[in-house]
Amino acid sequence: MSAEHRQMPLILQHEPGFTRDDLVVTGSNRAAVDLIDRWPDWPSPVALLVGPAGAGKTHLAAIWRSQNDAAILDPHDIDAQSLEIAAQRPVLIDDIGAEAFDETGLFHLINTIRQTAGSCENGQSQASLLMTSQLQPSQWNVTLPDLVSRLKAVTIVDISEPDDYLLSTVIYKLFADRQVSVDPAVISYIVSRVERSLDSVIVLVDLLDHMALQQKSRITKALAIQALQAMADALPDTSSQN
């Protein structure tokens, strides 16, 4: 495999859509979509989306942010300015918990959100915090007891890995966005073999489009086999680490 082919999966020619209209709803993400759509009428002002990589958490967070002009906060540095922002507008922390973060800052952030929401006269405040994570809070290795207590009151919604229907629908849509027609049998083949991740699907469709244009061919099963192999070859070799 040449260096050019090994780099192909990393070349995105079309940016994926992150609007509500781009969202495909199935059983794997319906509860999370309902949470996003219900805002600001949440059970608690702090919510957490939990799911594996590529399940669509960032897509949902981007939709939520576009709905309310939420500010993005850095989980490693939640300072006084962050608290001031949170008292004025919704805030988002994407991908927290996999590594050490500012526990004291998050504790004060949650307190600020709760106090601001509780002081709202009409009973429905826009003060809110949405977080995303690949891990449940119990797996975050939190050492601050007060934060552990606060996290137990967070509304947690799980997102499972994409099911066949979601993957198929997203693939159809991505090709349609490119005005490319693909045989359903080819899409079924792709779904049965691609990594169960929306990120992988986005990369694969872009790669297939690139290869089809380069080879001046239709997107066929043979081309899909080449693209899947190119993606596999581009992955880091972890065998020496085992």
Short mmCIF file of C-alpha atoms in Angstrom, two decimals:
data_model
loop_
_atom_site.label_atom_id
_atom_site.label_comp_id
_atom_site.label_asym_id
_atom_site.label_seq_id
_atom_site.Cartn_x
_atom_site.Cartn_y
_atom_site.Cartn_z
CA MET A 1 0.00 0.00 0.00
CA SER A 2 1.49 3.32 -1.07
CA ALA A 3 1.85 6.28 1.28
CA GLU A 4 -0.76 8.15 -0.78
CA HIS A 5 -3.35 5.41 -0.29
CA ARG A 6 -2.54 5.07 3.38
CA GLN A 7 -3.35 8.76 3.85
CA MET A 8 -6.61 8.69 1.88
CA PRO A 9 -8.89 7.93 4.85
CA LEU A 10 -7.68 11.13 6.50
CA ILE A 11 -8.68 13.40 3.60
CA LEU A 12 -12.21 14.71 4.08
CA GLN A 13 -13.54 16.48 1.01
CA HIS A 14 -16.99 17.12 2.47
CA GLU A 15 -17.56 18.37 5.98
CA PRO A 16 -20.26 16.29 7.74
CA GLY A 17 -23.44 18.15 8.64
CA PHE A 18 -24.13 18.94 12.26
CA THR A 19 -27.66 20.34 11.99
CA ARG A 20 -30.90 18.91 13.34
CA ASP A 21 -31.96 18.11 9.76
CA ASP A 22 -28.82 16.00 9.29
CA LEU A 23 -29.65 13.88 12.32
CA VAL A 24 -30.88 10.31 11.80
CA VAL A 25 -32.94 9.04 14.75
CA THR A 26 -33.11 5.33 15.60
CA GLY A 27 -33.39 3.23 18.73
CA SER A 28 -29.68 3.64 19.44
CA ASN A 29 -29.88 7.41 19.94
CA ARG A 30 -33.59 8.23 20.41
CA ALA A 31 -33.35 8.94 24.16
CA ALA A 32 -30.41 11.30 23.60
CA VAL A 33 -32.22 13.11 20.79
CA ASP A 34 -35.27 13.51 23.03
CA LEU A 35 -33.06 15.12 25.67
CA ILE A 36 -31.62 17.59 23.17
CA ASP A 37 -35.06 18.42 21.78
CA ARG A 38 -36.57 18.93 25.26
CA TRP A 39 -34.08 21.58 26.35
CA PRO A 40 -34.42 23.68 28.49
CA ASP A 41 -37.14 21.49 30.02
CA TRP A 42 -34.68 19.02 31.54
CA PRO A 43 -35.10 16.93 34.71
CA SER A 44 -31.98 18.67 36.04
CA PRO A 45 -29.89 21.52 34.62
CA VAL A 46 -26.85 19.27 34.21
CA ALA A 47 -26.95 16.42 31.67
CA LEU A 48 -24.45 13.89 30.37
CA LEU A 49 -24.47 11.91 27.12
CA VAL A 50 -22.52 8.64 27.46
CA GLY A 51 -21.60 6.38 24.57
CA PRO A 52 -18.75 4.80 22.62
CA ALA A 53 -16.58 6.70 20.18
CA GLY A 54 -18.40 7.39 16.94
CA ALA A 55 -21.88 7.01 18.43
CA GLY A 56 -22.85 10.59 17.56
CA LYS A 57 -22.33 12.41 20.87
CA THR A 58 -20.45 15.30 19.29
CA HIS A 59 -23.12 15.65 16.59
CA LEU A 60 -25.84 15.91 19.24
CA ALA A 61 -23.75 18.32 21.31
CA ALA A 62 -23.23 20.51 18.23
CA ILE A 63 -26.99 20.57 17.59
CA TRP A 64 -27.66 21.51 21.20
CA ARG A 65 -25.04 24.24 21.06
CA SER A 66 -26.50 25.69 17.85
CA GLN A 67 -29.94 25.82 19.48
CA ASN A 68 -28.86 27.89 22.45
CA ASP A 69 -25.50 29.51 21.60
CA ALA A 70 -23.78 27.49 24.32
CA ALA A 71 -20.16 28.23 25.21
CA ILE A 72 -17.56 25.46 25.03
CA LEU A 73 -15.52 25.00 28.20
CA ASP A 74 -12.19 23.24 28.65
CA PRO A 75 -12.57 20.44 31.24
CA HIS A 76 -8.92 20.88 32.22
CA ASP A 77 -9.27 24.55 33.13
CA ILE A 78 -12.64 25.58 34.59
CA ASP A 79 -11.74 28.95 36.07
CA ALA A 80 -13.63 31.94 37.46
CA GLN A 81 -14.30 33.24 33.97
CA SER A 82 -15.88 29.91 33.07
CA LEU A 83 -18.23 30.26 36.04
CA GLU A 84 -19.17 33.78 34.96
CA ILE A 85 -20.01 32.50 31.49
CA ALA A 86 -22.06 29.63 32.92
CA ALA A 87 -24.14 32.07 34.95
CA GLN A 88 -25.11 33.88 31.74
CA ARG A 89 -25.53 31.20 29.06
CA PRO A 90 -25.59 27.41 28.59
CA VAL A 91 -22.21 25.67 28.51
CA LEU A 92 -20.86 22.52 26.89
CA ILE A 93 -18.01 20.20 27.85
CA ASP A 94 -17.31 17.66 25.10
CA ASP A 95 -15.42 14.44 25.88
CA ILE A 96 -14.74 14.46 29.60
CA GLY A 97 -13.68 11.67 31.94
CA ALA A 98 -11.16 9.66 29.93
CA GLU A 99 -8.27 11.54 31.55
CA ALA A 100 -7.70 13.79 34.55
CA PHE A 101 -9.65 17.05 34.54
CA ASP A 102 -10.31 20.06 36.79
CA GLU A 103 -12.42 18.38 39.48
CA THR A 104 -12.68 21.43 41.71
CA GLY A 105 -13.60 23.57 38.74
CA LEU A 106 -16.34 21.14 37.64
CA PHE A 107 -17.71 21.03 41.19
CA HIS A 108 -18.02 24.82 41.28
CA LEU A 109 -19.41 24.86 37.73
CA ILE A 110 -22.21 22.44 38.62
CA ASN A 111 -22.98 24.49 41.72
CA THR A 112 -23.14 27.67 39.65
CA ILE A 113 -25.49 26.06 37.14
CA ARG A 114 -27.77 24.72 39.85
CA GLN A 115 -27.86 28.01 41.77
CA THR A 116 -28.57 30.05 38.63
CA ALA A 117 -31.32 27.65 37.54
CA GLY A 118 -32.82 27.61 41.04
CA SER A 119 -33.02 31.39 41.22
CA CYS A 120 -35.05 31.68 38.00
CA GLU A 121 -38.38 33.34 38.76
CA ASN A 122 -40.44 31.63 36.05
CA GLY A 123 -39.22 28.18 37.03
CA GLN A 124 -37.52 27.38 33.69
CA SER A 125 -33.96 28.63 33.36
CA GLN A 126 -31.63 28.33 30.39
CA ALA A 127 -28.69 27.85 32.79
CA SER A 128 -27.48 24.39 31.82
CA LEU A 129 -24.47 22.20 31.34
CA LEU A 130 -24.24 19.43 28.76
CA MET A 131 -21.32 17.02 28.91
CA THR A 132 -20.34 14.09 26.71
CA SER A 133 -18.20 11.15 27.68
CA GLN A 134 -17.28 7.63 26.65
CA LEU A 135 -17.42 6.61 30.31
CA GLN A 136 -19.97 6.61 33.09
CA PRO A 137 -19.13 9.07 35.92
CA SER A 138 -18.32 6.13 38.19
CA GLN A 139 -15.41 5.36 35.82
CA TRP A 140 -13.96 8.88 35.87
CA ASN A 141 -11.61 8.22 38.81
CA VAL A 142 -12.91 11.29 40.63
CA THR A 143 -11.09 11.93 43.92
CA LEU A 144 -13.14 14.89 45.17
CA PRO A 145 -15.98 13.53 47.38
CA ASP A 146 -18.18 16.61 46.88
CA LEU A 147 -17.97 16.21 43.11
CA VAL A 148 -18.90 12.53 43.36
CA SER A 149 -22.05 13.61 45.17
CA ARG A 150 -22.88 16.24 42.54
CA LEU A 151 -22.40 13.78 39.68
CA LYS A 152 -24.98 11.43 41.19
CA ALA A 153 -27.64 14.08 40.53
CA VAL A 154 -26.70 14.53 36.85
CA THR A 155 -29.19 13.38 34.20
CA ILE A 156 -27.38 10.61 32.30
CA VAL A 157 -28.53 9.41 28.88
CA ASP A 158 -26.82 6.49 27.20
CA ILE A 159 -26.16 6.23 23.46
CA SER A 160 -25.37 2.78 22.09
CA GLU A 161 -23.20 2.06 19.08
CA PRO A 162 -24.97 2.74 15.77
CA ASP A 163 -27.33 -0.02 14.63
CA ASP A 164 -27.61 -1.27 11.05
CA TYR A 165 -30.51 1.03 10.24
CA LEU A 166 -28.66 4.11 11.46
CA LEU A 167 -25.48 3.22 9.58
CA SER A 168 -27.40 2.46 6.37
CA THR A 169 -29.43 5.66 6.54
CA VAL A 170 -26.36 7.80 7.21
CA ILE A 171 -24.48 6.18 4.32
CA TYR A 172 -27.42 6.77 1.95
CA LYS A 173 -27.61 10.39 3.07
CA LEU A 174 -23.89 11.03 2.73
CA PHE A 175 -23.90 9.67 -0.81
CA ALA A 176 -27.07 11.61 -1.64
CA ASP A 177 -25.38 14.80 -0.43
CA ARG A 178 -22.74 14.10 -3.08
CA GLN A 179 -25.41 13.28 -5.69
CA VAL A 180 -23.98 9.77 -5.94
CA SER A 181 -26.23 6.76 -6.47
CA VAL A 182 -25.08 3.49 -4.89
CA ASP A 183 -26.60 0.03 -5.22
CA PRO A 184 -28.36 -1.02 -1.97
CA ALA A 185 -26.43 -4.30 -2.07
CA VAL A 186 -23.16 -2.36 -1.89
CA ILE A 187 -24.42 -0.35 1.09
CA SER A 188 -25.51 -3.56 2.83
CA TYR A 189 -22.03 -4.96 2.25
CA ILE A 190 -20.44 -1.84 3.70
CA VAL A 191 -22.69 -1.89 6.78
CA SER A 192 -21.80 -5.51 7.49
CA ARG A 193 -18.07 -4.77 7.47
CA VAL A 194 -17.41 -1.16 8.44
CA GLU A 195 -16.46 -0.27 12.01
CA ARG A 196 -19.66 0.53 13.92
CA SER A 197 -18.89 4.20 14.20
CA LEU A 198 -20.42 7.23 12.51
CA ASP A 199 -16.94 8.72 12.23
CA SER A 200 -15.73 5.66 10.30
CA VAL A 201 -18.75 5.82 8.00
CA ILE A 202 -18.09 9.49 7.21
CA VAL A 203 -14.45 8.76 6.40
CA LEU A 204 -15.33 5.67 4.32
CA VAL A 205 -17.94 7.46 2.20
CA ASP A 206 -15.53 10.31 1.55
CA LEU A 207 -12.79 7.86 0.62
CA LEU A 208 -15.10 5.92 -1.73
CA ASP A 209 -16.17 9.13 -3.42
CA HIS A 210 -12.51 10.12 -3.84
CA MET A 211 -11.53 6.71 -5.22
CA ALA A 212 -14.48 6.56 -7.62
CA LEU A 213 -13.60 9.97 -9.03
CA GLN A 214 -9.93 9.04 -9.26
CA GLN A 215 -10.67 5.73 -11.03
CA LYS A 216 -13.62 7.15 -13.00
CA SER A 217 -15.82 4.29 -11.86
CA ARG A 218 -19.08 3.66 -10.07
CA ILE A 219 -19.04 2.76 -6.38
CA THR A 220 -19.10 -1.02 -6.48
CA LYS A 221 -18.53 -3.84 -4.02
CA ALA A 222 -15.00 -4.23 -5.39
CA LEU A 223 -14.29 -0.56 -4.75
CA ALA A 224 -15.77 -0.84 -1.26
CA ILE A 225 -13.41 -3.75 -0.54
CA GLN A 226 -10.46 -1.59 -1.62
CA ALA A 227 -11.61 1.33 0.55
CA LEU A 228 -12.20 -0.82 3.63
CA GLN A 229 -8.75 -2.37 3.19
CA ALA A 230 -7.17 1.07 2.79
CA MET A 231 -8.79 2.21 6.04
CA ALA A 232 -7.60 -0.93 7.82
CA ASP A 233 -4.07 -0.42 6.50
CA ALA A 234 -4.09 3.20 7.70
CA LEU A 235 -4.81 2.19 11.29
CA PRO A 236 -1.87 2.23 13.73
CA ASP A 237 -0.20 -1.14 14.15
CA THR A 238 -0.73 -2.08 17.80
CA SER A 239 0.46 -5.70 17.49
CA SER A 240 3.92 -4.84 18.82
CA GLN A 241 2.34 -3.36 21.95
CA ASN A 242 0.61 -6.61 22.94
#
